[in-house]
Amino acid sequence: VFRPRNPVGRTGYTGRGLLGKWGPNQAADPVVTRMSGEEDVEMVAIQRKDNGTWAIPGGMVDDGETVSLTLKKEFMEEAAASGGGLTTENFDTIFANGTQVYKGIVDADPRNTDDAWMETTVVHFHIHDAEFEAGHDAAKVKWLKISGNEAPE
């Protein structure tokens, strides 16, 4: 029986583990930022309901779905339940103008096995301002300071 092999190396675990597919499991992660004041950059972060950790609002690319659709869909599901004052047209414009910052294997993902692994496409989107509301997978959503004079909370 042929099984794909993790191109980064052996993990010590065989099979699919917690991943849905053999081989690469594709994810899409939108990083949405804004300026806060003159020097501070903030990004949208969600607090996951399942484990309480803070994360980028992203998710798995479904079969037959494009990465660009997944980026928008996952962000709206997890961080923009009320739209944040943005219309669907605004979201379409924002998510049509991102910059890909990474595409490849997520080597540190604890779900990786010798036969199944995570790969992601990370795209940066910059907006002027909006307030968001946590969606069904998120307990909370907030603007997280990532640069400037003070450390994040």
Short mmCIF file of N, CA and C in Angstrom, two decimals:
data_model
loop_
_atom_site.label_atom_id
_atom_site.label_comp_id
_atom_site.label_asym_id
_atom_site.label_seq_id
_atom_site.Cartn_x
_atom_site.Cartn_y
_atom_site.Cartn_z
N VAL A 1 0.85 -1.18 0.00
CA VAL A 1 0.00 0.00 0.00
C VAL A 1 0.89 1.24 0.00
N PHE A 2 0.67 2.11 -0.99
CA PHE A 2 1.44 3.35 -1.08
C PHE A 2 0.83 4.39 -0.15
N ARG A 3 1.70 5.02 0.61
CA ARG A 3 1.28 6.14 1.45
C ARG A 3 2.23 7.30 1.18
N PRO A 4 1.67 8.51 1.11
CA PRO A 4 2.56 9.66 0.94
C PRO A 4 3.48 9.79 2.15
N ARG A 5 4.65 10.38 1.96
CA ARG A 5 5.61 10.53 3.04
C ARG A 5 5.84 12.01 3.31
N ASN A 6 5.79 12.38 4.56
CA ASN A 6 6.02 13.76 4.97
C ASN A 6 7.37 14.21 4.42
N PRO A 7 7.38 15.25 3.58
CA PRO A 7 8.63 15.67 2.94
C PRO A 7 9.64 16.30 3.90
N VAL A 8 9.20 16.69 5.09
CA VAL A 8 10.11 17.31 6.05
C VAL A 8 10.90 16.26 6.83
N GLY A 9 10.33 15.06 6.95
CA GLY A 9 11.01 13.99 7.68
C GLY A 9 10.04 13.19 8.51
N ARG A 10 10.58 12.27 9.27
CA ARG A 10 9.76 11.38 10.07
C ARG A 10 9.36 12.03 11.38
N THR A 11 8.12 11.77 11.79
CA THR A 11 7.60 12.32 13.04
C THR A 11 7.57 11.28 14.15
N GLY A 12 7.61 10.02 13.75
CA GLY A 12 7.46 8.94 14.73
C GLY A 12 6.02 8.45 14.84
N TYR A 13 5.10 9.10 14.13
CA TYR A 13 3.70 8.69 14.12
C TYR A 13 3.32 8.31 12.70
N THR A 14 2.56 7.22 12.55
CA THR A 14 2.12 6.79 11.23
C THR A 14 0.61 6.98 11.10
N GLY A 15 0.13 6.83 9.88
CA GLY A 15 -1.29 7.00 9.61
C GLY A 15 -1.65 8.47 9.43
N ARG A 16 -2.96 8.74 9.44
CA ARG A 16 -3.43 10.12 9.28
C ARG A 16 -3.50 10.87 10.59
N GLY A 17 -3.50 10.16 11.71
CA GLY A 17 -3.62 10.83 13.00
C GLY A 17 -4.93 11.62 13.07
N LEU A 18 -4.85 12.87 13.47
CA LEU A 18 -6.04 13.72 13.60
C LEU A 18 -6.40 14.46 12.31
N LEU A 19 -5.61 14.25 11.26
CA LEU A 19 -5.85 14.96 10.00
C LEU A 19 -6.83 14.20 9.11
N GLY A 20 -7.55 14.92 8.29
CA GLY A 20 -8.61 14.33 7.49
C GLY A 20 -8.16 13.58 6.26
N LYS A 21 -6.95 13.86 5.77
CA LYS A 21 -6.49 13.28 4.51
C LYS A 21 -5.08 12.72 4.66
N TRP A 22 -4.77 11.76 3.80
CA TRP A 22 -3.39 11.31 3.65
C TRP A 22 -2.65 12.41 2.90
N GLY A 23 -1.37 12.57 3.16
CA GLY A 23 -0.57 13.56 2.44
C GLY A 23 -0.85 14.96 2.96
N PRO A 24 -0.74 15.96 2.06
CA PRO A 24 -0.92 17.35 2.51
C PRO A 24 -2.38 17.66 2.83
N ASN A 25 -2.60 18.34 3.94
CA ASN A 25 -3.91 18.85 4.34
C ASN A 25 -3.80 20.37 4.25
N GLN A 26 -4.56 20.96 3.34
CA GLN A 26 -4.40 22.38 3.01
C GLN A 26 -5.23 23.28 3.93
N ALA A 27 -4.58 24.32 4.45
CA ALA A 27 -5.25 25.34 5.26
C ALA A 27 -5.03 26.70 4.62
N ALA A 28 -5.85 27.67 5.04
CA ALA A 28 -5.73 29.05 4.58
C ALA A 28 -5.83 29.95 5.80
N ASP A 29 -4.87 30.85 5.96
CA ASP A 29 -4.80 31.71 7.14
C ASP A 29 -4.71 33.18 6.74
N PRO A 30 -5.80 33.94 6.94
CA PRO A 30 -5.76 35.37 6.64
C PRO A 30 -5.23 36.17 7.83
N VAL A 31 -4.22 37.00 7.60
CA VAL A 31 -3.73 37.91 8.63
C VAL A 31 -4.28 39.29 8.27
N VAL A 32 -5.20 39.78 9.10
CA VAL A 32 -5.86 41.06 8.85
C VAL A 32 -5.31 42.08 9.84
N THR A 33 -4.75 43.18 9.31
CA THR A 33 -4.11 44.19 10.15
C THR A 33 -4.74 45.56 9.95
N ARG A 34 -4.44 46.45 10.91
CA ARG A 34 -4.81 47.87 10.82
C ARG A 34 -3.76 48.67 11.59
N MET A 35 -3.72 49.96 11.32
CA MET A 35 -2.89 50.87 12.11
C MET A 35 -3.74 51.37 13.27
N SER A 36 -3.12 51.44 14.44
CA SER A 36 -3.77 51.99 15.62
C SER A 36 -2.88 53.13 16.10
N GLY A 37 -3.33 54.34 15.94
CA GLY A 37 -2.46 55.48 16.22
C GLY A 37 -1.47 55.64 15.08
N GLU A 38 -0.35 56.28 15.39
CA GLU A 38 0.62 56.55 14.34
C GLU A 38 1.64 55.45 14.14
N GLU A 39 1.90 54.64 15.19
CA GLU A 39 2.98 53.66 15.10
C GLU A 39 2.57 52.21 15.33
N ASP A 40 1.43 51.99 15.93
CA ASP A 40 1.06 50.64 16.34
C ASP A 40 0.33 49.89 15.23
N VAL A 41 0.73 48.65 15.02
CA VAL A 41 0.05 47.75 14.09
C VAL A 41 -0.68 46.71 14.93
N GLU A 42 -1.94 46.47 14.59
CA GLU A 42 -2.74 45.46 15.28
C GLU A 42 -3.24 44.45 14.25
N MET A 43 -3.46 43.22 14.72
CA MET A 43 -4.03 42.17 13.87
C MET A 43 -5.24 41.56 14.55
N VAL A 44 -6.15 41.03 13.75
CA VAL A 44 -7.32 40.36 14.29
C VAL A 44 -6.90 38.98 14.79
N ALA A 45 -7.27 38.67 16.03
CA ALA A 45 -7.00 37.36 16.62
C ALA A 45 -8.30 36.83 17.22
N ILE A 46 -8.46 35.51 17.17
CA ILE A 46 -9.62 34.88 17.79
C ILE A 46 -9.16 33.99 18.93
N GLN A 47 -10.01 33.87 19.95
CA GLN A 47 -9.76 32.89 21.00
C GLN A 47 -10.59 31.66 20.66
N ARG A 48 -9.92 30.54 20.47
CA ARG A 48 -10.59 29.31 20.06
C ARG A 48 -11.47 28.77 21.18
N LYS A 49 -12.64 28.28 20.82
CA LYS A 49 -13.53 27.68 21.82
C LYS A 49 -13.02 26.33 22.32
N ASP A 50 -12.35 25.57 21.44
CA ASP A 50 -11.96 24.21 21.82
C ASP A 50 -10.81 24.14 22.81
N ASN A 51 -9.88 25.10 22.76
CA ASN A 51 -8.74 25.00 23.69
C ASN A 51 -8.36 26.33 24.34
N GLY A 52 -9.07 27.41 24.03
CA GLY A 52 -8.84 28.70 24.68
C GLY A 52 -7.63 29.47 24.20
N THR A 53 -6.89 28.95 23.22
CA THR A 53 -5.71 29.65 22.74
C THR A 53 -6.11 30.73 21.72
N TRP A 54 -5.24 31.74 21.58
CA TRP A 54 -5.45 32.80 20.60
C TRP A 54 -4.81 32.38 19.28
N ALA A 55 -5.48 32.68 18.18
CA ALA A 55 -5.03 32.20 16.88
C ALA A 55 -5.43 33.16 15.77
N ILE A 56 -4.87 32.92 14.60
CA ILE A 56 -5.30 33.59 13.38
C ILE A 56 -6.60 32.93 12.95
N PRO A 57 -7.61 33.70 12.53
CA PRO A 57 -8.88 33.09 12.12
C PRO A 57 -8.79 32.45 10.74
N GLY A 58 -8.37 31.22 10.68
CA GLY A 58 -8.24 30.51 9.41
C GLY A 58 -8.85 29.14 9.50
N GLY A 59 -8.68 28.35 8.45
CA GLY A 59 -9.26 27.02 8.47
C GLY A 59 -8.83 26.18 7.29
N MET A 60 -9.43 25.00 7.22
CA MET A 60 -9.09 24.02 6.20
C MET A 60 -9.76 24.36 4.87
N VAL A 61 -9.02 24.12 3.78
CA VAL A 61 -9.54 24.30 2.43
C VAL A 61 -10.31 23.03 2.07
N ASP A 62 -11.61 23.17 1.82
CA ASP A 62 -12.44 22.02 1.44
C ASP A 62 -12.14 21.58 0.02
N ASP A 63 -12.40 20.31 -0.28
CA ASP A 63 -12.22 19.80 -1.64
C ASP A 63 -13.01 20.65 -2.63
N GLY A 64 -12.37 21.05 -3.71
CA GLY A 64 -13.01 21.85 -4.74
C GLY A 64 -13.11 23.33 -4.43
N GLU A 65 -12.60 23.74 -3.28
CA GLU A 65 -12.67 25.15 -2.87
C GLU A 65 -11.32 25.81 -3.14
N THR A 66 -11.34 27.09 -3.50
CA THR A 66 -10.09 27.81 -3.71
C THR A 66 -9.58 28.37 -2.38
N VAL A 67 -8.29 28.61 -2.30
CA VAL A 67 -7.69 29.22 -1.11
C VAL A 67 -8.31 30.59 -0.87
N SER A 68 -8.51 31.37 -1.93
CA SER A 68 -9.06 32.72 -1.76
C SER A 68 -10.46 32.68 -1.15
N LEU A 69 -11.28 31.72 -1.54
CA LEU A 69 -12.61 31.58 -0.95
C LEU A 69 -12.51 31.16 0.51
N THR A 70 -11.62 30.23 0.81
CA THR A 70 -11.45 29.77 2.20
C THR A 70 -10.98 30.90 3.10
N LEU A 71 -10.05 31.71 2.64
CA LEU A 71 -9.56 32.85 3.43
C LEU A 71 -10.72 33.74 3.87
N LYS A 72 -11.54 34.12 2.92
CA LYS A 72 -12.67 35.01 3.21
C LYS A 72 -13.72 34.30 4.07
N LYS A 73 -14.08 33.08 3.69
CA LYS A 73 -15.13 32.33 4.39
C LYS A 73 -14.75 32.09 5.86
N GLU A 74 -13.53 31.64 6.11
CA GLU A 74 -13.11 31.34 7.47
C GLU A 74 -13.03 32.61 8.32
N PHE A 75 -12.53 33.70 7.73
CA PHE A 75 -12.47 34.95 8.49
C PHE A 75 -13.88 35.41 8.87
N MET A 76 -14.78 35.35 7.93
CA MET A 76 -16.15 35.80 8.20
C MET A 76 -16.82 34.89 9.23
N GLU A 77 -16.60 33.57 9.15
CA GLU A 77 -17.21 32.63 10.09
C GLU A 77 -16.67 32.80 11.51
N GLU A 78 -15.36 33.06 11.63
CA GLU A 78 -14.73 33.05 12.94
C GLU A 78 -14.60 34.43 13.58
N ALA A 79 -14.47 35.47 12.77
CA ALA A 79 -14.15 36.78 13.34
C ALA A 79 -15.10 37.90 12.93
N ALA A 80 -16.02 37.63 12.04
CA ALA A 80 -16.87 38.71 11.54
C ALA A 80 -18.34 38.32 11.53
N ALA A 81 -18.80 37.77 12.66
CA ALA A 81 -20.19 37.32 12.74
C ALA A 81 -21.17 38.43 12.42
N SER A 82 -20.86 39.66 12.86
CA SER A 82 -21.76 40.78 12.61
C SER A 82 -21.30 41.64 11.44
N GLY A 83 -20.19 41.26 10.82
CA GLY A 83 -19.67 42.03 9.68
C GLY A 83 -18.78 43.19 10.05
N GLY A 84 -18.77 43.59 11.32
CA GLY A 84 -17.90 44.68 11.77
C GLY A 84 -18.18 46.00 11.08
N GLY A 85 -19.41 46.16 10.62
CA GLY A 85 -19.74 47.39 9.91
C GLY A 85 -19.33 47.34 8.45
N LEU A 86 -18.78 46.21 8.02
CA LEU A 86 -18.37 46.06 6.62
C LEU A 86 -19.45 45.31 5.85
N THR A 87 -19.71 45.73 4.64
CA THR A 87 -20.67 45.04 3.78
C THR A 87 -19.97 43.89 3.07
N THR A 88 -20.77 43.02 2.45
CA THR A 88 -20.21 41.93 1.67
C THR A 88 -19.31 42.48 0.57
N GLU A 89 -19.71 43.60 -0.02
CA GLU A 89 -18.90 44.23 -1.07
C GLU A 89 -17.55 44.67 -0.52
N ASN A 90 -17.54 45.24 0.71
CA ASN A 90 -16.28 45.63 1.35
C ASN A 90 -15.39 44.41 1.56
N PHE A 91 -15.98 43.31 2.04
CA PHE A 91 -15.19 42.09 2.25
C PHE A 91 -14.64 41.58 0.93
N ASP A 92 -15.44 41.61 -0.12
CA ASP A 92 -14.97 41.17 -1.43
C ASP A 92 -13.77 42.00 -1.88
N THR A 93 -13.83 43.32 -1.67
CA THR A 93 -12.73 44.20 -2.05
C THR A 93 -11.50 43.92 -1.22
N ILE A 94 -11.66 43.83 0.09
CA ILE A 94 -10.53 43.57 0.99
C ILE A 94 -9.86 42.25 0.64
N PHE A 95 -10.66 41.19 0.48
CA PHE A 95 -10.09 39.86 0.28
C PHE A 95 -9.66 39.61 -1.16
N ALA A 96 -9.85 40.58 -2.04
CA ALA A 96 -9.34 40.47 -3.41
C ALA A 96 -7.94 41.08 -3.52
N ASN A 97 -7.48 41.77 -2.46
CA ASN A 97 -6.23 42.53 -2.55
C ASN A 97 -5.23 42.16 -1.47
N GLY A 98 -5.08 40.89 -1.22
CA GLY A 98 -4.12 40.45 -0.21
C GLY A 98 -2.75 40.19 -0.80
N THR A 99 -1.78 40.05 0.09
CA THR A 99 -0.41 39.72 -0.30
C THR A 99 -0.02 38.39 0.34
N GLN A 100 0.29 37.40 -0.49
CA GLN A 100 0.70 36.11 0.06
C GLN A 100 2.05 36.27 0.75
N VAL A 101 2.13 35.85 2.01
CA VAL A 101 3.37 35.98 2.76
C VAL A 101 4.03 34.63 3.05
N TYR A 102 3.28 33.54 2.92
CA TYR A 102 3.86 32.21 3.12
C TYR A 102 2.97 31.18 2.45
N LYS A 103 3.60 30.16 1.89
CA LYS A 103 2.89 28.99 1.38
C LYS A 103 3.80 27.80 1.55
N GLY A 104 3.34 26.83 2.32
CA GLY A 104 4.17 25.65 2.50
C GLY A 104 3.77 24.83 3.71
N ILE A 105 4.66 23.95 4.10
CA ILE A 105 4.43 23.02 5.20
C ILE A 105 4.48 23.75 6.54
N VAL A 106 3.59 23.33 7.43
CA VAL A 106 3.59 23.82 8.82
C VAL A 106 4.29 22.73 9.63
N ASP A 107 5.61 22.80 9.67
CA ASP A 107 6.41 21.73 10.26
C ASP A 107 6.13 21.54 11.75
N ALA A 108 5.78 22.60 12.46
CA ALA A 108 5.58 22.50 13.91
C ALA A 108 4.17 22.07 14.29
N ASP A 109 3.30 21.78 13.33
CA ASP A 109 1.94 21.38 13.68
C ASP A 109 1.96 20.03 14.40
N PRO A 110 1.39 19.96 15.61
CA PRO A 110 1.45 18.71 16.37
C PRO A 110 0.61 17.58 15.76
N ARG A 111 -0.24 17.89 14.79
CA ARG A 111 -1.05 16.85 14.14
C ARG A 111 -0.30 16.13 13.03
N ASN A 112 0.85 16.63 12.61
CA ASN A 112 1.60 16.01 11.52
C ASN A 112 2.01 14.59 11.88
N THR A 113 1.97 13.72 10.87
CA THR A 113 2.47 12.35 11.01
C THR A 113 3.42 12.09 9.85
N ASP A 114 3.94 10.86 9.79
CA ASP A 114 4.79 10.49 8.67
C ASP A 114 4.01 10.45 7.35
N ASP A 115 2.68 10.28 7.44
CA ASP A 115 1.85 10.06 6.26
C ASP A 115 0.84 11.17 5.97
N ALA A 116 0.71 12.14 6.87
CA ALA A 116 -0.25 13.25 6.70
C ALA A 116 0.34 14.48 7.38
N TRP A 117 0.22 15.64 6.75
CA TRP A 117 0.83 16.84 7.32
C TRP A 117 0.04 18.08 6.89
N MET A 118 0.26 19.15 7.65
CA MET A 118 -0.41 20.43 7.38
C MET A 118 0.44 21.28 6.44
N GLU A 119 -0.25 21.89 5.48
CA GLU A 119 0.34 22.92 4.63
C GLU A 119 -0.60 24.12 4.69
N THR A 120 -0.08 25.32 4.60
CA THR A 120 -0.94 26.50 4.67
C THR A 120 -0.52 27.55 3.64
N THR A 121 -1.47 28.40 3.33
CA THR A 121 -1.22 29.62 2.57
C THR A 121 -1.63 30.77 3.48
N VAL A 122 -0.68 31.65 3.79
CA VAL A 122 -0.94 32.80 4.65
C VAL A 122 -0.97 34.04 3.77
N VAL A 123 -2.07 34.80 3.88
CA VAL A 123 -2.23 36.00 3.06
C VAL A 123 -2.52 37.18 3.99
N HIS A 124 -1.82 38.29 3.76
CA HIS A 124 -1.98 39.50 4.57
C HIS A 124 -2.96 40.45 3.89
N PHE A 125 -3.90 40.96 4.70
CA PHE A 125 -4.88 41.96 4.25
C PHE A 125 -4.82 43.12 5.23
N HIS A 126 -4.74 44.34 4.71
CA HIS A 126 -4.69 45.53 5.58
C HIS A 126 -5.97 46.33 5.38
N ILE A 127 -6.63 46.68 6.49
CA ILE A 127 -7.85 47.46 6.42
C ILE A 127 -7.67 48.72 7.26
N HIS A 128 -8.58 49.66 7.08
CA HIS A 128 -8.49 50.91 7.85
C HIS A 128 -9.02 50.72 9.25
N ASP A 129 -10.22 50.16 9.38
CA ASP A 129 -10.77 49.93 10.71
C ASP A 129 -12.06 49.16 10.60
N ALA A 130 -12.35 48.39 11.63
CA ALA A 130 -13.62 47.68 11.76
C ALA A 130 -13.62 47.04 13.14
N GLU A 131 -14.78 46.80 13.66
CA GLU A 131 -14.91 46.06 14.91
C GLU A 131 -15.59 44.75 14.58
N PHE A 132 -15.09 43.67 15.15
CA PHE A 132 -15.59 42.35 14.78
C PHE A 132 -16.22 41.65 15.97
N GLU A 133 -17.02 40.63 15.66
CA GLU A 133 -17.71 39.83 16.66
C GLU A 133 -17.38 38.36 16.41
N ALA A 134 -17.08 37.63 17.48
CA ALA A 134 -16.71 36.22 17.35
C ALA A 134 -17.81 35.41 16.68
N GLY A 135 -17.39 34.51 15.80
CA GLY A 135 -18.31 33.61 15.12
C GLY A 135 -18.44 32.29 15.85
N HIS A 136 -18.94 31.26 15.15
CA HIS A 136 -19.28 30.00 15.79
C HIS A 136 -18.09 29.21 16.34
N ASP A 137 -16.90 29.33 15.77
CA ASP A 137 -15.74 28.58 16.25
C ASP A 137 -14.93 29.34 17.29
N ALA A 138 -15.26 30.62 17.50
CA ALA A 138 -14.45 31.47 18.36
C ALA A 138 -15.22 31.91 19.60
N ALA A 139 -14.51 31.96 20.73
CA ALA A 139 -15.11 32.47 21.97
C ALA A 139 -15.05 33.99 21.98
N LYS A 140 -13.92 34.54 21.49
CA LYS A 140 -13.71 35.99 21.48
C LYS A 140 -12.93 36.37 20.23
N VAL A 141 -13.02 37.65 19.88
CA VAL A 141 -12.20 38.21 18.81
C VAL A 141 -11.72 39.57 19.28
N LYS A 142 -10.46 39.90 18.96
CA LYS A 142 -9.95 41.21 19.35
C LYS A 142 -8.83 41.64 18.41
N TRP A 143 -8.55 42.95 18.46
CA TRP A 143 -7.38 43.50 17.79
C TRP A 143 -6.21 43.30 18.73
N LEU A 144 -5.19 42.61 18.28
CA LEU A 144 -4.00 42.30 19.08
C LEU A 144 -2.84 43.15 18.59
N LYS A 145 -2.26 43.93 19.48
CA LYS A 145 -1.13 44.78 19.11
C LYS A 145 0.08 43.90 18.81
N ILE A 146 0.69 44.12 17.63
CA ILE A 146 1.85 43.30 17.25
C ILE A 146 3.11 44.12 17.02
N SER A 147 2.99 45.46 17.08
CA SER A 147 4.19 46.31 17.01
C SER A 147 3.90 47.63 17.67
N GLY A 148 4.95 48.42 17.88
CA GLY A 148 4.80 49.73 18.51
C GLY A 148 5.57 49.79 19.80
N ASN A 149 5.17 50.70 20.65
CA ASN A 149 5.93 50.96 21.88
C ASN A 149 5.60 50.03 23.03
N GLU A 150 4.44 49.37 23.01
CA GLU A 150 4.05 48.52 24.13
C GLU A 150 3.94 47.08 23.66
N ALA A 151 4.18 46.17 24.59
CA ALA A 151 4.03 44.74 24.29
C ALA A 151 2.54 44.39 24.28
N PRO A 152 2.17 43.33 23.54
CA PRO A 152 0.78 42.89 23.55
C PRO A 152 0.36 42.42 24.95
N GLU A 153 -0.95 42.49 25.21
CA GLU A 153 -1.49 42.02 26.49
C GLU A 153 -1.45 40.53 26.59
#
